[in-house]
Coordinates of C-alpha atoms in Angstrom, one line a residue:
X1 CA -35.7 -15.5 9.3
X2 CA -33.2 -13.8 12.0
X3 CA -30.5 -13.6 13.6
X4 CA -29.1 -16.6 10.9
X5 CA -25.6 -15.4 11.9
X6 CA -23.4 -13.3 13.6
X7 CA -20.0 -12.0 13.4
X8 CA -18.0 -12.9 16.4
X9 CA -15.3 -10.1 17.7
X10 CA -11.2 -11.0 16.3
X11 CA -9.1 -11.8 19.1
X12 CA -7.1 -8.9 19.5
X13 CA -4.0 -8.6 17.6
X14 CA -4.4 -8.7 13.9
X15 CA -6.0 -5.5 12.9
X16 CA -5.5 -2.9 15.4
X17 CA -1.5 -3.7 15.7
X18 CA -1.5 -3.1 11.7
X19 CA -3.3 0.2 12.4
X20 CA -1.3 1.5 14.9
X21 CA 1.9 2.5 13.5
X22 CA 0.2 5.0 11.2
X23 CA -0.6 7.0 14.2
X24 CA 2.1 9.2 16.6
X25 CA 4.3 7.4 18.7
X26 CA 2.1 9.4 21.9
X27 CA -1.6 8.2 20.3
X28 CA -0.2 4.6 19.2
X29 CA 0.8 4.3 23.1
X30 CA -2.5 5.7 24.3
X31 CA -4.3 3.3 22.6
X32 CA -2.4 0.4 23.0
X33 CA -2.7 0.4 26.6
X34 CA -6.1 0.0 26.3
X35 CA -7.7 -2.9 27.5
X36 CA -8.9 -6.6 25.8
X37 CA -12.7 -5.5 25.9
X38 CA -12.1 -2.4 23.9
X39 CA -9.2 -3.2 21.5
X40 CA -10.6 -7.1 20.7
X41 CA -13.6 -4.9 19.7
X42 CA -11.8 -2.0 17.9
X43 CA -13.9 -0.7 15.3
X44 CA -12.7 2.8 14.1
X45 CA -10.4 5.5 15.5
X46 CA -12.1 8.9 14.8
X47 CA -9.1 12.2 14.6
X48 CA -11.0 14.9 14.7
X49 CA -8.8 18.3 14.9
X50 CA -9.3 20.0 17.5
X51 CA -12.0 17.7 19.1
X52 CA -11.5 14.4 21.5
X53 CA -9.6 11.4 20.3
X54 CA -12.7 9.0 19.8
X55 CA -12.5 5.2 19.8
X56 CA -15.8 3.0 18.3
X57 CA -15.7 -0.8 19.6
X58 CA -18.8 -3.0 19.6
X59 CA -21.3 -0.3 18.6
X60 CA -20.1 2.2 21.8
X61 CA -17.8 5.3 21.9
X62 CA -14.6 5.8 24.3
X63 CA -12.9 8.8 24.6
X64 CA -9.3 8.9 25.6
X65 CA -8.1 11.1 28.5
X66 CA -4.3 12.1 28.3
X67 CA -3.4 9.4 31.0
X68 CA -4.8 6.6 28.6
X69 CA -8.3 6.0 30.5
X70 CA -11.1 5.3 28.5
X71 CA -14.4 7.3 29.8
X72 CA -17.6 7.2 27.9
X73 CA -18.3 11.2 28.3
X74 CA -16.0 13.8 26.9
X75 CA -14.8 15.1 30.4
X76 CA -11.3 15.9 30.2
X77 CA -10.4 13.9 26.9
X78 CA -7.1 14.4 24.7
X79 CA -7.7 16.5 21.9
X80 CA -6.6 15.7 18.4
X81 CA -4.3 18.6 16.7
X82 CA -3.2 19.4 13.1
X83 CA 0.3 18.3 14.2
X84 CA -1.4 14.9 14.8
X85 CA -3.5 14.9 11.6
X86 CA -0.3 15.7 9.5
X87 CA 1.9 13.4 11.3
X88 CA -0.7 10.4 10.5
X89 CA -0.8 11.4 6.8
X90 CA 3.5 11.8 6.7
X91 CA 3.3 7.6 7.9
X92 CA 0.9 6.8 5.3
X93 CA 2.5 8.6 2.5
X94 CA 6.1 8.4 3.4
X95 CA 6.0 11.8 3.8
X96 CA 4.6 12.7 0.2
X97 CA 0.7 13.9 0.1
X98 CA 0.9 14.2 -3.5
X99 CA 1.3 11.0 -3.7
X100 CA -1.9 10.4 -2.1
X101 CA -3.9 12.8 -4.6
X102 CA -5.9 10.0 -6.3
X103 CA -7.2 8.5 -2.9
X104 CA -7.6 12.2 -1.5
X105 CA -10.0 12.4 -4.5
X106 CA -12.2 9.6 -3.4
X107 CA -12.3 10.5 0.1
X108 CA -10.4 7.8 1.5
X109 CA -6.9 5.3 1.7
X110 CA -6.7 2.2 2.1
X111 CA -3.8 0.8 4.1
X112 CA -2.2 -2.7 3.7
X113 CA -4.4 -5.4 5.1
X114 CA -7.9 -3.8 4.1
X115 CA -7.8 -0.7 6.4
X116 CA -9.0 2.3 5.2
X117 CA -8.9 5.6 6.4
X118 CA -12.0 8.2 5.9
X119 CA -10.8 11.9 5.2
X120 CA -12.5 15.1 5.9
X121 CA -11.7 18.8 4.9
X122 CA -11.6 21.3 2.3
X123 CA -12.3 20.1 -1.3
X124 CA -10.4 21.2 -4.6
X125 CA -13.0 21.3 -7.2
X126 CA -11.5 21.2 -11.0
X127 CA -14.3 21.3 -13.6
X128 CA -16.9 21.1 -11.4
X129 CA -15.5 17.8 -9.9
X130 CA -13.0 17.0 -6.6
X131 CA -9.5 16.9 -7.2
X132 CA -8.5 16.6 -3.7
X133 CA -8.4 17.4 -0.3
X134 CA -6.7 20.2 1.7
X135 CA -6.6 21.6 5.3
X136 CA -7.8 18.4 6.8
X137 CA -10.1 18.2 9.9
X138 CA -10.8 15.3 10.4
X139 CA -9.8 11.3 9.8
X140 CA -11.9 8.0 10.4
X141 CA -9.4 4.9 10.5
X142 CA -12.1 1.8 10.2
X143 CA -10.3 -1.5 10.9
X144 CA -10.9 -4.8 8.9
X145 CA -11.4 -7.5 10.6
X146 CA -10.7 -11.5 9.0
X147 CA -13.7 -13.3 10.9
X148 CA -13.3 -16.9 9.1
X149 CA -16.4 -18.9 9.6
X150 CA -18.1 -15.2 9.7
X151 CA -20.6 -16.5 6.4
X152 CA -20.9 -20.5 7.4
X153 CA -24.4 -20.5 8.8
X154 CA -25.3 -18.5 6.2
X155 CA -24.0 -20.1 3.0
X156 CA -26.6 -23.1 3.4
X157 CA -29.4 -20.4 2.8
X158 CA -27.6 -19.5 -0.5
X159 CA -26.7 -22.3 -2.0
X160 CA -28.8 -23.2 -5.4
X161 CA -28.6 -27.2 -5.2
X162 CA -29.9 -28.1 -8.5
X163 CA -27.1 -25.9 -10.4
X164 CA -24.2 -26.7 -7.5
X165 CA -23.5 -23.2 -7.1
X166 CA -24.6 -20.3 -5.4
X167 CA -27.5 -18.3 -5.7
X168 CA -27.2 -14.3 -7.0
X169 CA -26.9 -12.8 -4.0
X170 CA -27.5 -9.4 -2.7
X171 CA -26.2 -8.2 1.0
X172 CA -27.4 -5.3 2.4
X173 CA -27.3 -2.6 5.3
X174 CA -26.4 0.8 6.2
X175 CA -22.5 1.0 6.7
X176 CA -20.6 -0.5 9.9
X177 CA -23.0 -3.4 9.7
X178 CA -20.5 -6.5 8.9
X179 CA -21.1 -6.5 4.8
X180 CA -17.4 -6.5 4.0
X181 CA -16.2 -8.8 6.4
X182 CA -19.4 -11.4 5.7
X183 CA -18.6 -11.2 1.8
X184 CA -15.1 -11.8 2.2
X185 CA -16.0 -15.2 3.9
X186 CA -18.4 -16.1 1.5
X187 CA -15.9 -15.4 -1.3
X188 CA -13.5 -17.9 1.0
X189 CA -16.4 -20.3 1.1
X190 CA -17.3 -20.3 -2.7
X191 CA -14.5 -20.8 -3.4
X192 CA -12.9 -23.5 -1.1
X193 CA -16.2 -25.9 -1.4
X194 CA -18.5 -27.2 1.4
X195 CA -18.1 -30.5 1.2
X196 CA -20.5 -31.3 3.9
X197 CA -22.8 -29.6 2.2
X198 CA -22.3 -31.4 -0.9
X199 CA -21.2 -27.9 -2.5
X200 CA -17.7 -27.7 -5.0
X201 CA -15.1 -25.1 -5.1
X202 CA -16.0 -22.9 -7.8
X203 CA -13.5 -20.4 -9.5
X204 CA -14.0 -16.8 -7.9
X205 CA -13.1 -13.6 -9.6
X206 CA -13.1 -10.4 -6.4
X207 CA -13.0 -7.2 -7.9
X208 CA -11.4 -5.4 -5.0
X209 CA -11.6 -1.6 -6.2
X210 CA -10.9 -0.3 -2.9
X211 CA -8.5 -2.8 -1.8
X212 CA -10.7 -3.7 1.6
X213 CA -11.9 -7.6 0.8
X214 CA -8.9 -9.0 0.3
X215 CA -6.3 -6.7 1.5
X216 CA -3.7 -6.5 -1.1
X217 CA -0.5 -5.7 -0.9
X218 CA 1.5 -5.2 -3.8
X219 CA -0.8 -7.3 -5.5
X220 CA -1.3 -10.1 -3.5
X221 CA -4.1 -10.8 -0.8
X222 CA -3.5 -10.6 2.6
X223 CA -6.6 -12.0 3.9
X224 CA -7.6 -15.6 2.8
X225 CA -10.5 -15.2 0.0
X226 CA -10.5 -19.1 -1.2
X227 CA -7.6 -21.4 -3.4
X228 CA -9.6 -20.9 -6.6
X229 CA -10.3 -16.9 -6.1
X230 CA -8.6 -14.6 -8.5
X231 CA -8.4 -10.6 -7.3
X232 CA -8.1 -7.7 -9.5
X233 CA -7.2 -5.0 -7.1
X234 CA -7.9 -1.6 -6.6
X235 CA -10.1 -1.3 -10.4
X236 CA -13.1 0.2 -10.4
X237 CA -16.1 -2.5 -10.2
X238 CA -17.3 -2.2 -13.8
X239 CA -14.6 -2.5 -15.5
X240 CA -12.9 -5.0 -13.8
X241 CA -16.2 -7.4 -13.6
X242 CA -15.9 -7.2 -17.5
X243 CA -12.3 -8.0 -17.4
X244 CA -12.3 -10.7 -15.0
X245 CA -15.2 -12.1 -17.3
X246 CA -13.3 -11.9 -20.4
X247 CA -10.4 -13.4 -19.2
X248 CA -10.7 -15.8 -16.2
X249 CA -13.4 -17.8 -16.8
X250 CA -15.0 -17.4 -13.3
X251 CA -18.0 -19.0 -12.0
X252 CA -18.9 -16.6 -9.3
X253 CA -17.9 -12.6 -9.2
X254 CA -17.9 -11.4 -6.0
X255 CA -17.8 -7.2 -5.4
X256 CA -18.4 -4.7 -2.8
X257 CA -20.6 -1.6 -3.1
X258 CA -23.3 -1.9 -6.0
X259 CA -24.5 1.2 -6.3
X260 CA -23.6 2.9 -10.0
X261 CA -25.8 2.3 -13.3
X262 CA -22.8 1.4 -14.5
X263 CA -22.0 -1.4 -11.8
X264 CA -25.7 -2.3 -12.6
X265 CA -25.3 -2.8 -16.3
X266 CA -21.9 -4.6 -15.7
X267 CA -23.9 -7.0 -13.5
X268 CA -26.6 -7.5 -16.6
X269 CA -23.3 -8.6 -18.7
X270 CA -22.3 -11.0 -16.1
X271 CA -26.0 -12.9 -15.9
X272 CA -25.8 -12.8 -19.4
X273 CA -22.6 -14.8 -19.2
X274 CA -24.6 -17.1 -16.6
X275 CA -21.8 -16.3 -13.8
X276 CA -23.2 -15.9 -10.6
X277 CA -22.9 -13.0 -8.4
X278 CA -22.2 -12.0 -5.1
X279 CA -22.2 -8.7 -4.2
X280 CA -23.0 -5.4 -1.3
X281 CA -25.1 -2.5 -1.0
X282 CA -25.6 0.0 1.0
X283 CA -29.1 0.4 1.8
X284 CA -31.3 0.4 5.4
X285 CA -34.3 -1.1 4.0
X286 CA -36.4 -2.4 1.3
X287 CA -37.6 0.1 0.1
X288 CA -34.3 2.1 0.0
X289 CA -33.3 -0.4 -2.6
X290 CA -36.3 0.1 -4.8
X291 CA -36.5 3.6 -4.6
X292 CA -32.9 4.5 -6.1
X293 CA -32.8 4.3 -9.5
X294 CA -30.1 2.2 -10.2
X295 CA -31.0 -0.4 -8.0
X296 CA -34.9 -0.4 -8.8
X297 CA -33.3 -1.4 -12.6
X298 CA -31.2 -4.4 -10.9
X299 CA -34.3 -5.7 -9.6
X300 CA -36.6 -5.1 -12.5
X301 CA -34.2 -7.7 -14.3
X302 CA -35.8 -10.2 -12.0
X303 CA -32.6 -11.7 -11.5
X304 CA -31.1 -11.6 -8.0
X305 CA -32.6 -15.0 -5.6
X306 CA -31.4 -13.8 -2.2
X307 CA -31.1 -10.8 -0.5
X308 CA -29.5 -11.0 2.5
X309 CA -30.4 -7.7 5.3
X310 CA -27.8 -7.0 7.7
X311 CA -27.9 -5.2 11.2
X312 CA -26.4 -4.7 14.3
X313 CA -29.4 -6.4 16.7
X314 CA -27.1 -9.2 18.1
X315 CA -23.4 -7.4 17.2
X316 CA -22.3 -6.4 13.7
X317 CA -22.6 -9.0 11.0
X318 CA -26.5 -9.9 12.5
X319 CA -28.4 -11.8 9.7
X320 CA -31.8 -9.8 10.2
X321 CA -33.6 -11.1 7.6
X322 CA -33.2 -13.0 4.4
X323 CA -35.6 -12.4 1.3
X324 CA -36.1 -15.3 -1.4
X325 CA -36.4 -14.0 -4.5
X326 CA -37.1 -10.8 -6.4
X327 CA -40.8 -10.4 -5.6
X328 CA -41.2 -10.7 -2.6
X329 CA -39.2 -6.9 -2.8
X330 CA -41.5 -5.7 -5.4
X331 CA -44.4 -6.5 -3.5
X332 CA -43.1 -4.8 -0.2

């Protein structure tokens, strides 16, 4: 089955005007004056020291002169510098990196609304693991995007009619694909009801470990995720799938970024329960999924009903394909 659905561009507003004021005053101009076609589509903002200011929107590359034009070669383009990199990481911290050490150790922050910013540089091992970051070369500011109605055409596919619920779901792609911002409307969906569809609200618990689906701040979501969706933010996905099961009774768990053994066995715990499951991978194919380890056990419980492949063929958010069932990946 293709092209099911497809994530339509935010108007522009929301998510690049809660990105810029991270940046210097000179870069928050310089993109600002860019125009509709390229901020509605904003995508990420790649800093790269030393190396042209870089913006991604609907799947193409702009770099940024000095004078604010947007060219599509690297002729003459404004180059990032360390003063910029450490003037960006002053406005998230509030002027305190150590603050930032435990996000430095996973790579990444996540700014209020669902942003997240990608860090490069040098690593800080301590026992053989990273610690943090230091001399930084590079950041990748990815904006989230709330695309309500992103997951409608989809959820018919998913739905399991004889229980009233949904199906265990699986979405996959390789990254920038639309799998965050087409699980956070299906979380919204699952948990509001369809009553056109003859489908109740059911009680949602999000495990948000990164803070992306539902944008916390301070605790409470930014982004609508459904009236009978409980978060627990920024925990790590195993743990808080167990907590959520142990103490709010949901119906559905909804997470982003399967990938762990120990996601995988916190997933056995939760069909054991007979909660349903809706959940991300990254993955670019079939057989990606079967070959890594903890995911070939996932599907060897023979439990998962849809998966759901995601591309970029019409736009991010592209429904390539969906897959019925657990054999029909074995057999492929």
């Amino acid at each position: 089955m293709n092209s099911v659905s497809r994530i339509r561009p935010a108007i522009a507003g929301r998510g690049w005007s809660e990105i810029l004021p991270v940046l210097p005053l000179h870069l928050e101009q310089l993109i600002a004056a860019q125009p509709n076609h390229i901020l509605a589509r904003l995508e990420e903002i790649r800093l790269r020291r030393d190396r042209p200011l870089l913006l991604r929107a609907g799947g193409q590359d702009f770099f940024l002169h000095p004078d604010g034009q947007a060219d599509d070669l690297p002729d003459n383009p404004y180059l990032i510098s360390g003063e910029d990199l450490e003037r960006v990481i002053q406005n998230i911290s509030g002027s305190s990196f150590y603050a930032l050490e435990e996000e430095l150790r996973n790579g990444y922050i996540t700014l209020p609304g669902g942003h997240r910013v990608g860090l490069t540089g040098r690593a800080v091992l301590e026992d053989g693991r990273v610690k943090t970051l230091k001399y930084l070369s590079g950041l990748n500011i990815r904006v989230s995007r709330e695309v309500k109605g992103a997951a409608a055409a989809l959820l018919p596919r998913l739905l399991d009619q004889v229980a009233g619920n949904i199906h265990h779901t699986v979405l996959f792609s390789p990254p920038c694909c639309g799998k965050t911002t087409l699980l956070r409307d299906l979380a919204r969906l699952a948990s509001n009801g369809a009553p056109q569809l003859n489908y109740p609200g059911r009680t949602v618990g999000l495990v948000d470990e990164r803070s992306e689906i539902a944008g916390c701040y301070r605790g409470v979501p930014q982004m609508d995720v459904g009236v009978r969706t409980d978060v627990l933010d920024g925990c790590p996905k195993a743990q808080g799938m167990m907590m959520l099961l142990r103490s709010m009774s949901p119906e559905i768990i909804v997470t982003d970024e399967i990938g762990k053994m120990e996601d995988v066995s916190a997933l056995e715990e939760v069909f054991n329960a007979g909660v349903r499951i809706i959940v991300t991978i990254h993955a670019s194919s079939l057989r990606e999924l079967n070959n890594r380890p903890a995911l070939k056990y996932l599907l060897q419980l023979n439990t998962i009903q849809r998966f759901v492949q995601l591309g970029r063929s019409q736009g991010a958010g592209t429904v390539e394909k969906i897959i019925y069932g657990h054999e029909s990946i074995l057999r492929r």
